CSV table of C-alpha atoms in Angstrom, one decimal:
chain,number,residue,atom,x,y,z
I,1,MET,CA,-107.3,81.6,-239.1
I,2,PRO,CA,-108.0,79.6,-236.1
I,3,LEU,CA,-111.1,80.1,-234.0
I,4,GLN,CA,-111.4,80.0,-230.0
I,5,PRO,CA,-114.7,80.3,-228.1
I,6,ARG,CA,-115.2,82.8,-225.7
I,7,ARG,CA,-117.0,82.4,-222.4
I,8,ASN,CA,-119.0,84.7,-220.3
I,9,ASN,CA,-119.7,85.2,-216.5
I,10,SER,CA,-122.4,82.5,-216.7
I,11,ASP,CA,-120.0,79.9,-218.2
I,12,ASP,CA,-122.3,80.1,-221.4
I,13,LEU,CA,-120.3,79.7,-224.6
I,14,GLU,CA,-120.6,82.4,-226.9
I,15,ALA,CA,-119.6,82.8,-230.7
I,16,LEU,CA,-116.5,81.9,-231.8
I,17,GLU,CA,-114.0,84.6,-232.0
I,18,PRO,CA,-111.0,84.8,-234.6
I,19,ILE,CA,-107.3,85.1,-233.4
I,20,ASP,CA,-104.5,86.7,-235.3
I,21,LEU,CA,-101.3,85.0,-235.6
I,22,LEU,CA,-98.0,86.7,-235.8
I,23,PRO,CA,-96.5,86.3,-239.3
I,24,VAL,CA,-93.3,84.8,-239.9
I,25,LYS,CA,-90.9,86.2,-242.3
I,26,GLY,CA,-87.8,84.3,-243.3
I,27,ARG,CA,-85.2,82.8,-241.5
I,28,GLN,CA,-84.1,85.8,-239.6
I,29,SER,CA,-87.4,85.5,-237.6
I,30,ILE,CA,-86.9,81.9,-236.5
I,31,TYR,CA,-82.9,82.0,-236.1
I,32,PRO,CA,-82.3,85.3,-235.0
I,33,TYR,CA,-79.0,84.7,-233.0
I,34,PHE,CA,-77.3,82.8,-236.1
I,35,ALA,CA,-78.5,85.6,-238.3
I,36,GLN,CA,-77.3,88.4,-236.1
I,37,GLN,CA,-73.9,86.3,-235.5
I,38,GLN,CA,-73.4,86.0,-239.5
I,39,ASN,CA,-74.1,89.8,-239.6
I,40,SER,CA,-71.2,90.8,-237.2
I,41,ILE,CA,-68.6,88.5,-239.2
I,42,LEU,CA,-69.5,90.1,-242.2
I,43,HIS,CA,-69.3,93.6,-240.7
I,44,TYR,CA,-65.8,92.6,-239.2
I,45,TRP,CA,-64.9,91.2,-242.8
I,46,GLN,CA,-65.9,94.5,-244.5
I,47,ILE,CA,-63.7,96.5,-242.1
I,48,LEU,CA,-60.9,94.3,-242.7
I,49,LYS,CA,-61.4,94.6,-246.5
I,50,LYS,CA,-61.5,98.6,-246.2
I,51,ARG,CA,-58.3,98.4,-244.0
I,52,LYS,CA,-56.6,95.6,-245.8
I,53,TRP,CA,-53.3,97.7,-246.5
I,54,VAL,CA,-52.9,98.9,-242.9
I,55,ALA,CA,-53.5,95.2,-241.9
I,56,LEU,CA,-50.9,93.9,-244.2
I,57,ALA,CA,-48.3,96.7,-243.3
I,58,THR,CA,-48.8,95.7,-239.6
I,59,PHE,CA,-48.1,92.2,-240.3
I,60,ALA,CA,-45.0,92.8,-242.5
I,61,ILE,CA,-43.5,94.8,-239.6
I,62,VAL,CA,-44.4,92.4,-237.0
I,63,PHE,CA,-42.8,89.3,-239.2
I,64,ALA,CA,-39.5,91.6,-240.2
I,65,LEU,CA,-39.2,92.7,-236.3
I,66,SER,CA,-39.5,88.7,-235.5
I,67,VAL,CA,-37.0,88.0,-238.2
I,68,ILE,CA,-34.6,90.4,-237.1
I,69,ALA,CA,-34.8,89.3,-233.4
I,70,THR,CA,-34.1,85.7,-234.4
I,71,LEU,CA,-31.1,86.4,-236.5
I,72,ASN,CA,-29.6,88.7,-233.8
I,73,ALA,CA,-30.3,86.1,-230.9
I,74,ILE,CA,-27.3,84.0,-229.6
I,75,ARG,CA,-27.7,80.5,-230.6
I,76,LEU,CA,-27.0,78.3,-227.6
I,77,TYR,CA,-25.8,74.7,-227.9
I,78,GLN,CA,-26.2,71.7,-225.5
I,79,ALA,CA,-23.9,68.9,-225.3
I,80,THR,CA,-25.3,65.9,-223.1
I,81,SER,CA,-23.3,62.7,-221.5
I,82,LYS,CA,-25.0,60.0,-219.1
I,83,ILE,CA,-23.0,58.1,-216.7
I,84,ALA,CA,-24.2,54.8,-214.8
I,85,ILE,CA,-23.9,54.6,-211.0
I,86,PHE,CA,-23.8,51.4,-209.5
I,87,PRO,CA,-24.2,50.4,-205.9
I,88,GLU,CA,-21.0,50.4,-204.0
I,89,ASN,CA,-19.9,47.6,-201.8
I,90,PRO,CA,-19.0,49.2,-198.6
I,91,ASN,CA,-17.2,46.2,-197.6
I,92,ALA,CA,-13.7,46.6,-199.0
I,93,LEU,CA,-12.3,43.1,-197.8
I,94,GLY,CA,-14.9,41.5,-200.0
I,95,PHE,CA,-16.5,39.3,-197.0
I,96,LYS,CA,-19.9,38.5,-197.4
I,97,ASP,CA,-22.4,39.7,-194.8
I,98,VAL,CA,-25.5,38.0,-194.5
I,99,GLU,CA,-27.4,40.8,-192.5
I,100,ASN,CA,-26.5,43.3,-195.3
I,101,SER,CA,-27.4,41.0,-198.1
I,102,GLY,CA,-30.8,42.4,-198.7
I,103,PRO,CA,-31.4,45.3,-201.2
I,104,ASP,CA,-29.7,48.4,-200.9
I,105,PHE,CA,-32.5,50.9,-199.7
I,106,GLU,CA,-30.0,53.9,-199.5
I,107,TYR,CA,-29.3,53.9,-203.3
I,108,GLU,CA,-31.4,56.8,-204.2
I,109,ALA,CA,-29.1,58.8,-201.5
I,110,THR,CA,-26.3,57.4,-203.5
I,111,LEU,CA,-27.6,58.9,-206.7
I,112,GLU,CA,-27.8,62.3,-205.0
I,113,THR,CA,-24.5,62.2,-203.6
I,114,GLN,CA,-22.7,61.6,-206.7
I,115,ALA,CA,-25.1,64.3,-208.5
I,116,ALA,CA,-23.9,66.6,-205.9
I,117,ILE,CA,-20.4,65.9,-206.4
I,118,LEU,CA,-21.1,66.6,-210.0
I,119,ARG,CA,-22.1,69.9,-209.2
I,120,SER,CA,-19.5,70.6,-206.7
I,121,ASP,CA,-17.2,73.5,-206.9
I,122,ALA,CA,-14.0,71.5,-206.2
I,123,LEU,CA,-14.8,69.4,-209.5
I,124,ALA,CA,-15.8,72.3,-211.3
I,125,MET,CA,-12.2,74.0,-210.7
I,126,LYS,CA,-10.4,70.6,-211.8
I,127,VAL,CA,-12.0,71.1,-214.9
I,128,ILE,CA,-11.2,74.7,-215.4
I,129,GLU,CA,-7.8,73.8,-214.4
I,130,ALA,CA,-7.2,70.8,-216.7
I,131,MET,CA,-8.7,72.6,-219.9
I,132,HIS,CA,-7.3,76.1,-218.9
I,133,LEU,CA,-10.7,77.6,-219.3
I,134,ASP,CA,-9.6,80.8,-217.1
I,135,GLN,CA,-7.7,81.7,-220.2
I,136,ASP,CA,-10.3,80.6,-222.9
I,137,PRO,CA,-12.0,84.1,-224.1
I,138,LYS,CA,-14.8,82.1,-225.2
I,139,PHE,CA,-15.4,80.8,-221.5
I,140,THR,CA,-14.4,84.1,-219.7
I,141,GLY,CA,-16.1,86.4,-222.3
I,142,ALA,CA,-12.7,88.8,-222.4
I,143,THR,CA,-11.6,89.9,-225.4
I,144,ARG,CA,-7.9,88.5,-224.9
I,145,PRO,CA,-7.0,86.5,-222.1
I,146,GLN,CA,-4.8,87.9,-219.1
I,147,ALA,CA,-1.8,86.0,-217.8
I,148,GLU,CA,-2.1,87.5,-214.6
I,149,ASP,CA,-5.7,86.1,-214.1
I,150,SER,CA,-4.9,82.5,-214.9
I,151,ILE,CA,-4.7,79.8,-212.2
I,152,ARG,CA,-1.2,79.5,-211.2
I,153,VAL,CA,0.0,75.7,-210.1
I,154,SER,CA,1.8,77.0,-207.2
I,155,SER,CA,1.3,77.8,-203.6
I,156,MET,CA,-0.2,81.4,-204.2
I,157,GLN,CA,-4.2,81.1,-204.4
I,158,PRO,CA,-6.2,83.0,-207.1
I,159,ASP,CA,-8.1,86.1,-206.4
I,160,PRO,CA,-11.3,84.8,-204.6
I,161,ALA,CA,-13.5,87.3,-206.7
I,162,LYS,CA,-12.3,86.1,-210.1
I,163,THR,CA,-12.6,82.4,-209.3
I,164,ALA,CA,-16.2,83.1,-208.0
I,165,GLY,CA,-16.6,84.4,-211.4
I,166,TRP,CA,-15.1,81.5,-213.3
I,167,LEU,CA,-17.4,79.3,-211.1
I,168,GLY,CA,-20.6,81.1,-211.7
I,169,ALA,CA,-20.1,80.9,-215.4
I,170,PHE,CA,-19.2,77.2,-215.4
I,171,ARG,CA,-22.4,76.7,-213.0
I,172,GLY,CA,-24.3,78.6,-215.3
I,173,GLY,CA,-24.2,76.3,-218.3
I,174,LEU,CA,-24.1,73.3,-216.0
I,175,SER,CA,-27.1,70.8,-215.8
I,176,VAL,CA,-27.1,67.5,-213.5
I,177,GLN,CA,-30.1,65.4,-213.4
I,178,ILE,CA,-31.0,62.0,-212.1
I,179,ILE,CA,-32.9,60.2,-214.6
I,180,PRO,CA,-36.0,58.5,-213.0
I,181,ASN,CA,-36.2,54.9,-212.9
I,182,SER,CA,-32.6,54.2,-213.7
I,183,ARG,CA,-29.1,54.2,-212.6
I,184,LEU,CA,-28.2,56.8,-215.0
I,185,VAL,CA,-27.1,60.4,-214.0
I,186,GLN,CA,-27.3,63.0,-217.2
I,187,ILE,CA,-24.9,65.7,-217.6
I,188,SER,CA,-25.4,68.7,-219.7
I,189,TYR,CA,-23.8,71.9,-220.7
I,190,THR,CA,-24.8,74.6,-222.9
I,191,HIS,CA,-22.7,77.3,-224.5
I,192,PRO,CA,-22.7,79.4,-227.7
I,193,ASP,CA,-19.7,77.3,-229.0
I,194,PRO,CA,-20.9,73.8,-229.4
I,195,ARG,CA,-17.3,72.6,-229.5
I,196,LEU,CA,-16.6,73.9,-226.2
I,197,ALA,CA,-19.7,72.6,-224.6
I,198,THR,CA,-18.8,69.2,-225.6
I,199,GLU,CA,-15.0,69.4,-224.3
I,200,ILE,CA,-16.6,70.7,-220.9
I,201,VAL,CA,-19.0,67.9,-220.8
I,202,ASN,CA,-16.4,65.1,-221.6
I,203,ALA,CA,-14.0,66.5,-219.1
I,204,LEU,CA,-16.3,66.9,-216.4
I,205,VAL,CA,-17.1,63.2,-216.9
I,206,ARG,CA,-13.5,62.1,-217.2
I,207,THR,CA,-12.5,64.1,-214.0
I,208,PHE,CA,-15.5,62.6,-212.1
I,209,ILE,CA,-14.4,59.0,-213.2
I,210,GLU,CA,-10.8,59.8,-212.3
I,211,GLU,CA,-11.7,61.1,-208.8
I,212,ASN,CA,-14.0,58.2,-207.9
I,213,PHE,CA,-11.2,56.1,-208.8
I,214,LYS,CA,-8.7,57.7,-206.9
I,215,THR,CA,-11.1,57.7,-203.8
I,216,LYS,CA,-11.6,53.9,-204.2
I,217,TYR,CA,-8.0,53.3,-204.8
I,218,GLU,CA,-6.7,55.4,-201.7
I,219,SER,CA,-9.6,53.4,-199.5
I,220,VAL,CA,-8.3,49.7,-200.9
I,221,THR,CA,-4.7,51.3,-200.4
I,222,GLN,CA,-5.5,52.2,-196.8
I,223,THR,CA,-7.3,48.7,-196.2
I,224,SER,CA,-4.3,47.1,-197.4
I,225,ALA,CA,-1.9,48.7,-195.4
I,226,TRP,CA,-3.9,48.1,-192.4
I,227,LEU,CA,-4.1,44.2,-193.0
I,228,SER,CA,-0.3,44.2,-193.4
I,229,THR,CA,0.1,46.0,-190.3
I,230,GLU,CA,-2.5,43.4,-188.4
I,231,LEU,CA,-0.7,40.4,-190.4
I,232,ALA,CA,2.8,41.5,-189.0
I,233,ASP,CA,1.4,42.0,-185.9
I,234,LEU,CA,-0.3,38.6,-185.8
I,235,GLN,CA,3.2,37.1,-187.0
I,236,LEU,CA,4.9,38.6,-184.4
I,237,LYS,CA,2.3,37.2,-181.8
I,238,VAL,CA,2.6,33.7,-183.3
I,239,GLN,CA,6.2,33.8,-183.7
I,240,THR,CA,6.4,34.8,-179.7
I,241,SER,CA,3.9,32.2,-178.6
I,242,GLU,CA,6.0,29.7,-180.5
I,243,GLU,CA,9.3,30.6,-178.5
I,244,LYS,CA,7.4,30.5,-175.0
I,245,LEU,CA,6.2,27.0,-176.2
I,246,VAL,CA,9.9,25.8,-176.8
I,247,ARG,CA,11.3,27.2,-173.8
């Protein structure tokens, strides 16, 4: 037992007085926090052991409901295709332009334009007409196709409400994204029928390429016609000039 000297008012040391220390009993007095935490875990474990059948029944019910919901959920399949879009030469005649020979800073705008064309209603309607999706119950969701609802290849226009429904169903599964730092555009289509999703993606890419080729062909044709007209005019002017010189 340690001793401590006691002082009086005159600062004189008196006899030593013993000091009692608090006894230390076990680890609970040294580590009260860990002991309390351990007691809480044991308490919860005892409660769980007492109600283990309730916990097992609850787990079994939740697991069964999850399995039923998973089996009843509609499975969706996604078909994906990629196309590369390169910068177009605005000079249809093929002449080199020194001023515009630098890098194309508007290429990102070109990619956005092509992606917007892939998302356009005009291209979607061409795919619907080519694949006869308006008559396909898997696409329209109807129990049986109705002939009067199909798109007729004639001067008569289909019902705008039905056309809007077809376009909405088509856009609902379509996804067009530009892959960063590349010249690629990714086209995806999601549908419960994997075969139909694949056919729609392939038809959309094929129609896009055909329309792009038609546009370029028409541009070249118009340029060729203009050159032919200009060449005929030049030949006429040369012939007239020669006749004047002969006279």
